[in-house]
Short mmCIF file of C-alpha atoms in Angstrom, two decimals:
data_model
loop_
_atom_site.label_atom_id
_atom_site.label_comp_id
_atom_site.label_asym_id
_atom_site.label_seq_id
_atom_site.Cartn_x
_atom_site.Cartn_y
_atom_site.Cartn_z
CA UNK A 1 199.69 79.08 37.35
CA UNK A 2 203.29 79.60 37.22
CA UNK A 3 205.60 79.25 34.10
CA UNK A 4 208.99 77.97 34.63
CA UNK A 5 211.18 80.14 31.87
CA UNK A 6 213.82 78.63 32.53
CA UNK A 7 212.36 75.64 30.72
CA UNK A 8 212.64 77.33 27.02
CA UNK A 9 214.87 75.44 24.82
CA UNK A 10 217.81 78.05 23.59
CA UNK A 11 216.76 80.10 20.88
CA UNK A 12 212.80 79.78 22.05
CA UNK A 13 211.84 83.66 22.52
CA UNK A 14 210.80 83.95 26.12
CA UNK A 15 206.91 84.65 25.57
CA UNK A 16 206.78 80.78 24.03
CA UNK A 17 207.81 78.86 26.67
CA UNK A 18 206.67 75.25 27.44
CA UNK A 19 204.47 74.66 30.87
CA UNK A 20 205.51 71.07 31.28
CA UNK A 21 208.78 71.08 30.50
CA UNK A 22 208.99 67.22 32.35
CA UNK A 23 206.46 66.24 29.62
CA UNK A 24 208.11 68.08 26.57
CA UNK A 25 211.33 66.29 27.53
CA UNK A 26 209.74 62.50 27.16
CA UNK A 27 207.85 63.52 24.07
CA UNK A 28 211.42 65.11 22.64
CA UNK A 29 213.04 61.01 23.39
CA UNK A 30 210.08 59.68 21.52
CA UNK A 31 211.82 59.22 17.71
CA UNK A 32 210.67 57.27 14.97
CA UNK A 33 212.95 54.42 14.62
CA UNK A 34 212.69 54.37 10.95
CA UNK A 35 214.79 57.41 11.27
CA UNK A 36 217.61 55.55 13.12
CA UNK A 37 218.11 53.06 10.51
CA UNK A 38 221.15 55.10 8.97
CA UNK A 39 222.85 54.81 12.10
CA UNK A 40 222.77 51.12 13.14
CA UNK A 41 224.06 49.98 10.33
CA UNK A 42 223.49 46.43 8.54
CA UNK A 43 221.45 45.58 11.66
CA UNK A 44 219.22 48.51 11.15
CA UNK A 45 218.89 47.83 7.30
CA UNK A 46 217.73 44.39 8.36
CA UNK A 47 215.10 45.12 10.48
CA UNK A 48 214.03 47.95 8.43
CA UNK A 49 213.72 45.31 5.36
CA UNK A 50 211.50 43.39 7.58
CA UNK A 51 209.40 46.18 8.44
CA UNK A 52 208.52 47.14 5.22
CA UNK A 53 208.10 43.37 4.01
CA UNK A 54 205.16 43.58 6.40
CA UNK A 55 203.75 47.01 5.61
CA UNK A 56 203.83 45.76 1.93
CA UNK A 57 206.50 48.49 1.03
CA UNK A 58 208.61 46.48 -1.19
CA UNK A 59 209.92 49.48 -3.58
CA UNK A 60 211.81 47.67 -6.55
CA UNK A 61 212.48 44.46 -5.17
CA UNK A 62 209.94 42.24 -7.18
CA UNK A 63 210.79 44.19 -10.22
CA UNK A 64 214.64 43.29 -9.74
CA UNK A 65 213.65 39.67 -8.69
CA UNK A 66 211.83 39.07 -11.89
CA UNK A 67 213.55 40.94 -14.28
CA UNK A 68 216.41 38.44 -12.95
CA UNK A 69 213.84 35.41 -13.57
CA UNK A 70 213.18 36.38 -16.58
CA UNK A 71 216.81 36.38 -17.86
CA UNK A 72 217.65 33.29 -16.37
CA UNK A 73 214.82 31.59 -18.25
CA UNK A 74 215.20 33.03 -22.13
CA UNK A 75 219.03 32.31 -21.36
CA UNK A 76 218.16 28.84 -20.51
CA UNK A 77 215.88 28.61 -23.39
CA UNK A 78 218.35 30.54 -25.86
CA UNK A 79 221.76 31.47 -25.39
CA UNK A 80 222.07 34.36 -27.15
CA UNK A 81 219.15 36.22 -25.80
CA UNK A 82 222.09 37.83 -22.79
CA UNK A 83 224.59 37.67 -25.89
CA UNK A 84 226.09 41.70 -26.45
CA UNK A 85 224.00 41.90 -29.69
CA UNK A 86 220.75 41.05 -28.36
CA UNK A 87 221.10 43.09 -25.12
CA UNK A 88 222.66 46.34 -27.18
CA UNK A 89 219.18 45.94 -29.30
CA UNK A 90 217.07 45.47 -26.14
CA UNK A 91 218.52 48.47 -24.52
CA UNK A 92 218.18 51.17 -27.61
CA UNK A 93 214.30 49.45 -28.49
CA UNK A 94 213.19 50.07 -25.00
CA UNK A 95 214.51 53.90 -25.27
CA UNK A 96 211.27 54.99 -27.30
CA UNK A 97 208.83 53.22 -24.97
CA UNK A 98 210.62 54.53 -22.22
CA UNK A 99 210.66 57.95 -23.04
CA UNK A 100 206.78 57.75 -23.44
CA UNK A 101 206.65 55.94 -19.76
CA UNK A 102 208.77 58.55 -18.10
CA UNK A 103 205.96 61.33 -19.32
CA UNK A 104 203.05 58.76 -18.25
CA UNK A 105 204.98 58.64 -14.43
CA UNK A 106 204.22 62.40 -13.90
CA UNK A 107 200.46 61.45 -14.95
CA UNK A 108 200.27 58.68 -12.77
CA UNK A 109 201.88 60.60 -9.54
CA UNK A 110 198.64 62.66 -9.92
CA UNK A 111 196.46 59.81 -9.59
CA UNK A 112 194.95 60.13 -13.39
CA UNK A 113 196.09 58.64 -16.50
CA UNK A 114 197.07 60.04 -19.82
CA UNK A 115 195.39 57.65 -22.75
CA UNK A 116 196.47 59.94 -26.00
CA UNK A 117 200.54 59.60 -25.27
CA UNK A 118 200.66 56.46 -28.34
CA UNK A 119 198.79 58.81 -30.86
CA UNK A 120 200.81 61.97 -29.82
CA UNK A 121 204.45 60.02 -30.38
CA UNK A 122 202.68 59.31 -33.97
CA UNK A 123 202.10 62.84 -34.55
CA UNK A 124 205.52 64.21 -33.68
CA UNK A 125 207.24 61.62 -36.06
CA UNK A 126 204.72 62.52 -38.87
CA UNK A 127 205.41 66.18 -38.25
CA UNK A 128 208.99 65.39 -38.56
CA UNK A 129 209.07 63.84 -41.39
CA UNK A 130 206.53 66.13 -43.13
CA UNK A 131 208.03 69.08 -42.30
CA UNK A 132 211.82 68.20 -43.04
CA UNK A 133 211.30 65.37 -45.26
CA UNK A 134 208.09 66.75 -47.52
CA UNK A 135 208.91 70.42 -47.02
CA UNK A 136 212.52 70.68 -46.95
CA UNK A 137 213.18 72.49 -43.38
CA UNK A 138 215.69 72.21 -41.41
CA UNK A 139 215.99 69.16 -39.60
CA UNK A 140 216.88 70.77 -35.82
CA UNK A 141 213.89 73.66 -36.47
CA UNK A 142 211.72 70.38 -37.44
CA UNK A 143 212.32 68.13 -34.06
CA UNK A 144 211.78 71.49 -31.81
CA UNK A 145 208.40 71.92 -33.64
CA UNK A 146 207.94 68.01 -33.30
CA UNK A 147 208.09 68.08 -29.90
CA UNK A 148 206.46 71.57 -29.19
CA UNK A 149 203.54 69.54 -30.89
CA UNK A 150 203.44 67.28 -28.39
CA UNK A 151 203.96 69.68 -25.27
CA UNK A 152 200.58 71.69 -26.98
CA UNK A 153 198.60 68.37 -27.59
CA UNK A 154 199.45 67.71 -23.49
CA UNK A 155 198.91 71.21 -22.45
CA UNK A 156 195.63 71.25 -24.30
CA UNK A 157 194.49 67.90 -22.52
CA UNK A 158 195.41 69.73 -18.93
CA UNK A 159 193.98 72.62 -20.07
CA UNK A 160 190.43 70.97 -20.42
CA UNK A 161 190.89 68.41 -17.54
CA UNK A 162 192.08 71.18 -14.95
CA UNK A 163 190.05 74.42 -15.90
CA UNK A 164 186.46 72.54 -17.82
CA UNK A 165 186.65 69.72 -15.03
CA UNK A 166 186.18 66.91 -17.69
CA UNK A 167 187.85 63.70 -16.76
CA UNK A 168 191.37 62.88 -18.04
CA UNK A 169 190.02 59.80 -19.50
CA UNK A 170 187.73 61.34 -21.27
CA UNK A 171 189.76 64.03 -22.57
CA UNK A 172 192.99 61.53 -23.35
CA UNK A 173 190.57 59.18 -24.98
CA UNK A 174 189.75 61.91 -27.34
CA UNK A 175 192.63 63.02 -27.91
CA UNK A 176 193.76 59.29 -28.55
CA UNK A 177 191.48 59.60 -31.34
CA UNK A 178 191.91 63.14 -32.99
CA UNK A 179 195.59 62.85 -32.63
CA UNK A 180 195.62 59.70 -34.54
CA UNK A 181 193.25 61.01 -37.38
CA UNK A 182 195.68 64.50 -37.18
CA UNK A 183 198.33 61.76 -37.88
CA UNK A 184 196.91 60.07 -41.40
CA UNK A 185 195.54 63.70 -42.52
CA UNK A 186 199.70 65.09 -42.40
CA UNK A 187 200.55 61.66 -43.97
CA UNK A 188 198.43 62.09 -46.91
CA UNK A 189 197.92 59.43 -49.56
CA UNK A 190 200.98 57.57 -49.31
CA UNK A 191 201.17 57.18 -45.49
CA UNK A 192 204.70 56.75 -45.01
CA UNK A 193 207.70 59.18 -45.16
CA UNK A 194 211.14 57.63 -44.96
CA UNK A 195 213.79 59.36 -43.23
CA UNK A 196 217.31 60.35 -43.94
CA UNK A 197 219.48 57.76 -43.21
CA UNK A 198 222.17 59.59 -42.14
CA UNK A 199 220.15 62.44 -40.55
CA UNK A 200 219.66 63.84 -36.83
CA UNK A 201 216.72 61.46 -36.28
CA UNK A 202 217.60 58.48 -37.88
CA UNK A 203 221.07 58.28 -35.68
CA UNK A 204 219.46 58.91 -32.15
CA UNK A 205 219.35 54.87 -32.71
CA UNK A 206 221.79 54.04 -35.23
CA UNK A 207 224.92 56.02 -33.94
CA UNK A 208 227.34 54.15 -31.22
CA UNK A 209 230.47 55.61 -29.21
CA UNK A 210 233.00 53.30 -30.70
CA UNK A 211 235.58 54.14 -28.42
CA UNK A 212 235.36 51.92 -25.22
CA UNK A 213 236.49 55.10 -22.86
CA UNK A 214 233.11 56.59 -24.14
CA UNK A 215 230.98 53.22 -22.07
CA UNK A 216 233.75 53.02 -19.03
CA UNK A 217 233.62 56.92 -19.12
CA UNK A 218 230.25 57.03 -18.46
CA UNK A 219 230.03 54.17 -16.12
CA UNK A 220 232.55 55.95 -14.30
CA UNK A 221 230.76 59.16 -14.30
CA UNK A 222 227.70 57.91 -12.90
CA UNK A 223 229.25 56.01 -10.13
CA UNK A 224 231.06 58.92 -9.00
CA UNK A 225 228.01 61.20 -9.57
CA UNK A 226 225.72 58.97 -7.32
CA UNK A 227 228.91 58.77 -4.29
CA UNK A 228 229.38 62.52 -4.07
CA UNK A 229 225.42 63.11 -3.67
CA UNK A 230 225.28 60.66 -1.36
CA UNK A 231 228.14 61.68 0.09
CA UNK A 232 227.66 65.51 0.24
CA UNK A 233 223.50 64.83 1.31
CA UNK A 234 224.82 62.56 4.35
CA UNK A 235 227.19 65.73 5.00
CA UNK A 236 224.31 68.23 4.87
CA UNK A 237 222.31 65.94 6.99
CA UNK A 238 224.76 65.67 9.56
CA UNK A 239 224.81 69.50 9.85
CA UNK A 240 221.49 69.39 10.52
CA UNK A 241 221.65 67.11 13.19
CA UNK A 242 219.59 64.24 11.56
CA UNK A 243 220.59 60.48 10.84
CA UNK A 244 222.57 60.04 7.99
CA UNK A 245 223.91 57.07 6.07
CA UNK A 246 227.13 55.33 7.36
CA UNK A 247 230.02 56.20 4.86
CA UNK A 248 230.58 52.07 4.84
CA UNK A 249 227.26 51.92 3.87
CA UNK A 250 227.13 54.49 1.00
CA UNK A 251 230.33 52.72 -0.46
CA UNK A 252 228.57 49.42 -0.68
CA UNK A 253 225.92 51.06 -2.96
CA UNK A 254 228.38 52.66 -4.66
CA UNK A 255 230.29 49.56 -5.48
CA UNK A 256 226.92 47.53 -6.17
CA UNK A 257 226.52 50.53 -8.80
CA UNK A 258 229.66 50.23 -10.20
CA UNK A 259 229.55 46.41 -10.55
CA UNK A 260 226.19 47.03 -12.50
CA UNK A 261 227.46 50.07 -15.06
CA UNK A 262 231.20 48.62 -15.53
CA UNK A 263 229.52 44.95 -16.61
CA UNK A 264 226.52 46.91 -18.59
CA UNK A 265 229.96 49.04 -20.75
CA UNK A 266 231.68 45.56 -20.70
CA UNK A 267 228.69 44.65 -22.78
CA UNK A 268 228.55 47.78 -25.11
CA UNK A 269 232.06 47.20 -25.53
CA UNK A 270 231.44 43.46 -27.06
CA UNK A 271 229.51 45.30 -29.52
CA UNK A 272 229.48 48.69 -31.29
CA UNK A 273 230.15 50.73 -28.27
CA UNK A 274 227.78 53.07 -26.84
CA UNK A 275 224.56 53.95 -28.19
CA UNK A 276 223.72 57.55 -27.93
CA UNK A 277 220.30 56.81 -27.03
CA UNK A 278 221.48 54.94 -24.26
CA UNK A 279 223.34 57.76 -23.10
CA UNK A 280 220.13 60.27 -23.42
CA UNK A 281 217.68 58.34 -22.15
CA UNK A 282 219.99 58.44 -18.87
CA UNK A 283 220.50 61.66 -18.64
CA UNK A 284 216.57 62.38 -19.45
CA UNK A 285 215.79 59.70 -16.30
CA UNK A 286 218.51 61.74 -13.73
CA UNK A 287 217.43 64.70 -15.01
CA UNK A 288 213.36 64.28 -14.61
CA UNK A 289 214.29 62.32 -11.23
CA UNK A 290 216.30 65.37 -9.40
CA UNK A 291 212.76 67.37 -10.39
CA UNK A 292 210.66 65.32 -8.96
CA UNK A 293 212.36 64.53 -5.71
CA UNK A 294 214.58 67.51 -5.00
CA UNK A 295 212.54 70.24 -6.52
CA UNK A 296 209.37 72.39 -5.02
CA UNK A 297 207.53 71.29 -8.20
CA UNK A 298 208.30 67.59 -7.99
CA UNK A 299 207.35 68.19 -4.43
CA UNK A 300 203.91 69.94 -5.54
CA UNK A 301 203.04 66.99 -7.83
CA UNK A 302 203.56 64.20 -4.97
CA UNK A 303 201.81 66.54 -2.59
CA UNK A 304 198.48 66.51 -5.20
CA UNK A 305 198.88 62.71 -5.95
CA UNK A 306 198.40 62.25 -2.10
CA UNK A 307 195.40 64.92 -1.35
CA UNK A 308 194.05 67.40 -4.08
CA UNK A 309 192.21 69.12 -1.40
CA UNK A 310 194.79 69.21 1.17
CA UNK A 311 197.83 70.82 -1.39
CA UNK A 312 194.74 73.21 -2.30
CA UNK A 313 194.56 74.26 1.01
CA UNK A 314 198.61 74.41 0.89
CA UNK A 315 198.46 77.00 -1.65
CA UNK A 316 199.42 75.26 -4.35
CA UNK A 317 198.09 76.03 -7.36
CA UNK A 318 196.48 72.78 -8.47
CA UNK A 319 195.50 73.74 -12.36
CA UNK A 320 198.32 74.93 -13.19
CA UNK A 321 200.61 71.99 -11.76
CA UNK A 322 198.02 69.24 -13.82
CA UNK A 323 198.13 71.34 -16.92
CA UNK A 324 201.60 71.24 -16.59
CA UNK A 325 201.97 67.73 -16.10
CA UNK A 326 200.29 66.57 -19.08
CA UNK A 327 202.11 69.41 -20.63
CA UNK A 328 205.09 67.08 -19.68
CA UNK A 329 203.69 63.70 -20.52
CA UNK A 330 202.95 65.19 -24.36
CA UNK A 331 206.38 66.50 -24.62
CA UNK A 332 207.58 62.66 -23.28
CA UNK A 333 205.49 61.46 -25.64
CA UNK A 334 206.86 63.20 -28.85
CA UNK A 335 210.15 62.59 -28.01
CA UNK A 336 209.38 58.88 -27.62
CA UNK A 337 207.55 59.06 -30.49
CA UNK A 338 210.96 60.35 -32.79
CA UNK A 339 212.91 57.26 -31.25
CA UNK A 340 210.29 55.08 -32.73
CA UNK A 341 210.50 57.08 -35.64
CA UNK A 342 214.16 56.77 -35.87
CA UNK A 343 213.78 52.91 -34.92
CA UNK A 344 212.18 52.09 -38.48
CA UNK A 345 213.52 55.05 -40.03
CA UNK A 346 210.00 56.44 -41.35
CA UNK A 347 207.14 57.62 -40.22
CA UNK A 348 203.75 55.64 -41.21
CA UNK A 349 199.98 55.42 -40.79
CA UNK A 350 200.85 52.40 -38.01
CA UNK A 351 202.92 54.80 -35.97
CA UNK A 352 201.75 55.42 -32.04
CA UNK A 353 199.42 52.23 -32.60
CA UNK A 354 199.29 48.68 -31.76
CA UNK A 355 200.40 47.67 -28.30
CA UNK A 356 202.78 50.93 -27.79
CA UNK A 357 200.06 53.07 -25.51
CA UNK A 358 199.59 49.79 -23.21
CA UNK A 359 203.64 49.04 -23.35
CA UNK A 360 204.37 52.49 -22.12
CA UNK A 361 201.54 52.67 -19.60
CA UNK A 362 202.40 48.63 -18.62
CA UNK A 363 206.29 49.80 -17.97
CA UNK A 364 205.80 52.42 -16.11
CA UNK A 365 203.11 50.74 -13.76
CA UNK A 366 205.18 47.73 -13.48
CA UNK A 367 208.31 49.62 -12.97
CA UNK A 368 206.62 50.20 -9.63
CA UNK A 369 204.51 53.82 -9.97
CA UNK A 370 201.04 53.40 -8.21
CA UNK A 371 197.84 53.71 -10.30
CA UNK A 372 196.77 55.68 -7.03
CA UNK A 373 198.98 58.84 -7.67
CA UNK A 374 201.13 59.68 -5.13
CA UNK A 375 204.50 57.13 -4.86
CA UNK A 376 206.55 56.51 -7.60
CA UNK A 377 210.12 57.52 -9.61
CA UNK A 378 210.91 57.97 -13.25
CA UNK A 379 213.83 54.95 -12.69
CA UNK A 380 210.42 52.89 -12.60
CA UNK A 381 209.87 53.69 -15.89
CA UNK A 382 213.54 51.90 -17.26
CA UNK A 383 212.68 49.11 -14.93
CA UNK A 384 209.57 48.30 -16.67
CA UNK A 385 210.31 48.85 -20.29
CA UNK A 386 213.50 47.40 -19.21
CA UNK A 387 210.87 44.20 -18.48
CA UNK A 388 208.36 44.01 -21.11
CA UNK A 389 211.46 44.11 -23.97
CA UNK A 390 213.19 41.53 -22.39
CA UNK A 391 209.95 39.25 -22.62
CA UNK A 392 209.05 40.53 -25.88
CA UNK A 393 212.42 39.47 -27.33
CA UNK A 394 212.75 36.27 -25.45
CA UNK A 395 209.69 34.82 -27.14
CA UNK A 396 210.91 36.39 -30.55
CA UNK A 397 213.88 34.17 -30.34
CA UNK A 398 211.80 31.47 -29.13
CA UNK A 399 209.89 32.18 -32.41
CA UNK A 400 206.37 32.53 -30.37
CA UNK A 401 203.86 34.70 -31.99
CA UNK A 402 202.69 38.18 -31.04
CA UNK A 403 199.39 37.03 -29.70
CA UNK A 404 201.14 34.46 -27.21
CA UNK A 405 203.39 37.83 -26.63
CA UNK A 406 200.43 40.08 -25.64
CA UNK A 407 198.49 37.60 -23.56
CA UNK A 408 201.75 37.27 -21.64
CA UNK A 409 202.21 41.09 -20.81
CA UNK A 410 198.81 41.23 -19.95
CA UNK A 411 199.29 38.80 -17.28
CA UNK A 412 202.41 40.68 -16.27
CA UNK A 413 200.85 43.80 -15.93
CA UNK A 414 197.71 42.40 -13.83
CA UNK A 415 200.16 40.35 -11.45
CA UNK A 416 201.60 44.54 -10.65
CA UNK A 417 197.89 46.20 -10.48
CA UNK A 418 197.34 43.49 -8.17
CA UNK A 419 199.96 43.76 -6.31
CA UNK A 420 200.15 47.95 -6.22
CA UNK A 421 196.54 47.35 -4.96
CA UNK A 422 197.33 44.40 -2.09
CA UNK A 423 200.67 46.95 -1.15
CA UNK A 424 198.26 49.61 -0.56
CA UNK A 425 195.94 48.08 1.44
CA UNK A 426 198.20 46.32 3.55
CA UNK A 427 200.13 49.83 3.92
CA UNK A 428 196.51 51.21 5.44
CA UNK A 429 196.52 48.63 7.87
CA UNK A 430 200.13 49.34 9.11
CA UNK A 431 198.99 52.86 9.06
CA UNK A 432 201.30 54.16 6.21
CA UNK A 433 198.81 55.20 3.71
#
């Protein structure tokens, strides 16, 4: 059989050469045409929309939808729930949740679930307050060691999930337990430690940029941060000779951003200003989101949420990456755990309980991150917190009690299992699973 050289594309060394080059051609012409949507536009946008509306891959949409809903209603009901106050509180309350939810996103990309995150962030505000409070240190030496407690308590969870082979659940429920009893012991007696009003922890919540450059400043910085990614990834994709965003189309976003972060500084502005944990809680969600999606190790931990067996077979090393992860989730969890701490300005026997573990779990899940491992983003997690506050201070100001509260994010967070678990199936039958 003869071999027709002449067929190698340039570049090919001349020992691999194709046999068929009349074949190879057609299958070269055969693209995906999700991979042309960059290129045609609005048109391509809209038919890409209405491809994934029927492979169920919705992505934020519902979340925007009825966080929207929601607003409209409690405005309707009360006008000052979208008042600069009320929104200024909603946005610095959500920050400890939300801290605790971006550590429980890494869990859930695996597929597993981290149970012990609401006793750890009680634990790291006890030692806190013990150690600079009761003992006198320092206050910077005693948040490192407050959140070193909680990367330990996580690495010690992944440690005995990854190397003994004993379910997370089992090992997070435990530790949901001996955290929580590590938590009274520290406490002692009395069972609450107030902290320093004017201290390192107690203004992560109380201390506002005043100046109203400080919220346009930032708004402006993150608009501009987002263009020149976009614009310098759609120039590196170009390069490469694959479809890349329209530059009209990367200017809408950019301007839908802007709209969004001038009118959320407009609001800051009303009121104090700023709040610095506003401002790290951002920088915590871009920083944990350029891991995850533009790093090998993000890239490991989607890669074992899809198949442990296939990144196995990758050479990843699948123990270390879950000890790790939990490693992070802990860490998450402390540092979500000294917001709440700084919240109420103490640290008590109550802290890390009540309906905090299934707020932080509920946000992130609702935010959009799969139970099922493998699709999700840490911007899920400010979606959902961003959610279950808003409904948990609209039926404050409604003056509805807490049980009415809790039945109602229950039913939230079932209507999202149900519908993670109808947007996976439906993505199996349009083969996208």
């Amino acid at each position: 059989m003869s071999i027709d050289k002449t067929s190698a594309a340039p570049g090919t060394p001349e020992d691999h050469v194709v046999e068929n080059p009349e074949a190879a051609a057609g299958a070269a012409t055969v693209v995906d045409p999700r991979l042309l949507v960059r290129e045609q536009g609005f048109a391509g946008y809209l038919g890409e929309f209405k491809r994934k509306m029927k492979a169920g891959d919705l992505g934020a949409i519902p979340v925007v939808i009825g966080l929207a809903i929601i607003w409209i209603i409690f405005q309707s009901l009360n006008s000052n729930f979208l008042s600069a106050n009320n929104l200024s509180d909603i946005s610095i309350t959500m920050v400890g949740t939300g801290m605790i939810a971006v550590g429980i996103v890494f869990v859930l990309l695996l597929g597993e679930i981290d149970l012990s995150v609401g006793s750890v962030s009680g634990v790291a505000g006890a030692s806190f307050a013990v150690l600079n409070v009761t003992h006198g240190m320092s206050e910077g030496l005693a948040f490192v060691l407050a959140i070193l407690t909680g990367t330990v308590a996580g690495a010690i969870h992944g440690f005995v999930f990854a190397k003994i082979g004993v379910p997370a659940f089992a090992v997070t429920l435990a530790g949901l337990l001996f955290w929580n009893g590590f938590m009274l012991q520290i406490l002692g007696d009395n069972g609450t430690i107030n902290l320093n009003s004017d201290g390192m922890v107690a203004k992560l919540t109380t201390y506002y940029f005043s100046d109203v450059a400080a919220a346009y400043g930032l708004a402006i910085a993150v608009t501009a941060l987002f263009f020149l990614s976009s614009f310098f990834g759609n120039r590196r994709r170009e390069a490469a000779g694959v479809p890349s965003r329209l530059l009209s189309d990367t200017i809408l976003r950019t301007v839908l951003l802007a709209i969004v972060a001038f009118a959320a500084a407009a609001v800051y502005n009303q009121y104090k200003g700023l709040p610095l944990a506003v401002v790290i809680f951002i920088g915590v969600l871009l920083f944990t989101d350029f891991v995850l999606r533009r790093t090998p190790y993000g890239r490991k931990i989607f890669a074992l949420g899809g198949s442990v067996e296939a990144s196995r077979r990758a050479g990843i090393n699948v123990e270390m990456v879950r000890i790790s992860v939990f490693a992070i989730s802990g860490t998450f969890a402390a540092i979500g755990g000294l917001f709440i701490a700084s919240k109420i300005a103490s640290a008590n026997q109550g802290a890390g309980g009540g309906d905090l573990l299934m707020n932080a779990i509920a946000a992130a899940v609702i935010g959009g991150t799969s139970l099922f491992g493998g699709r999700g983003r840490t911007w899920n997690a400010l979606l959902g917190v961003l959610v279950i506050v808003s409904i948990q201070y609209g039926l404050a100001l409604q003056g509805i009690a807490s049980p009415v509260q809790y039945m109602i994010t229950g039913g939230v967070l079932l209507a999202t299992v149900v519908i993670d678990a109808v947007t996976r199936k439906t993505q199996k039958t349009a083969g996208r699973a």
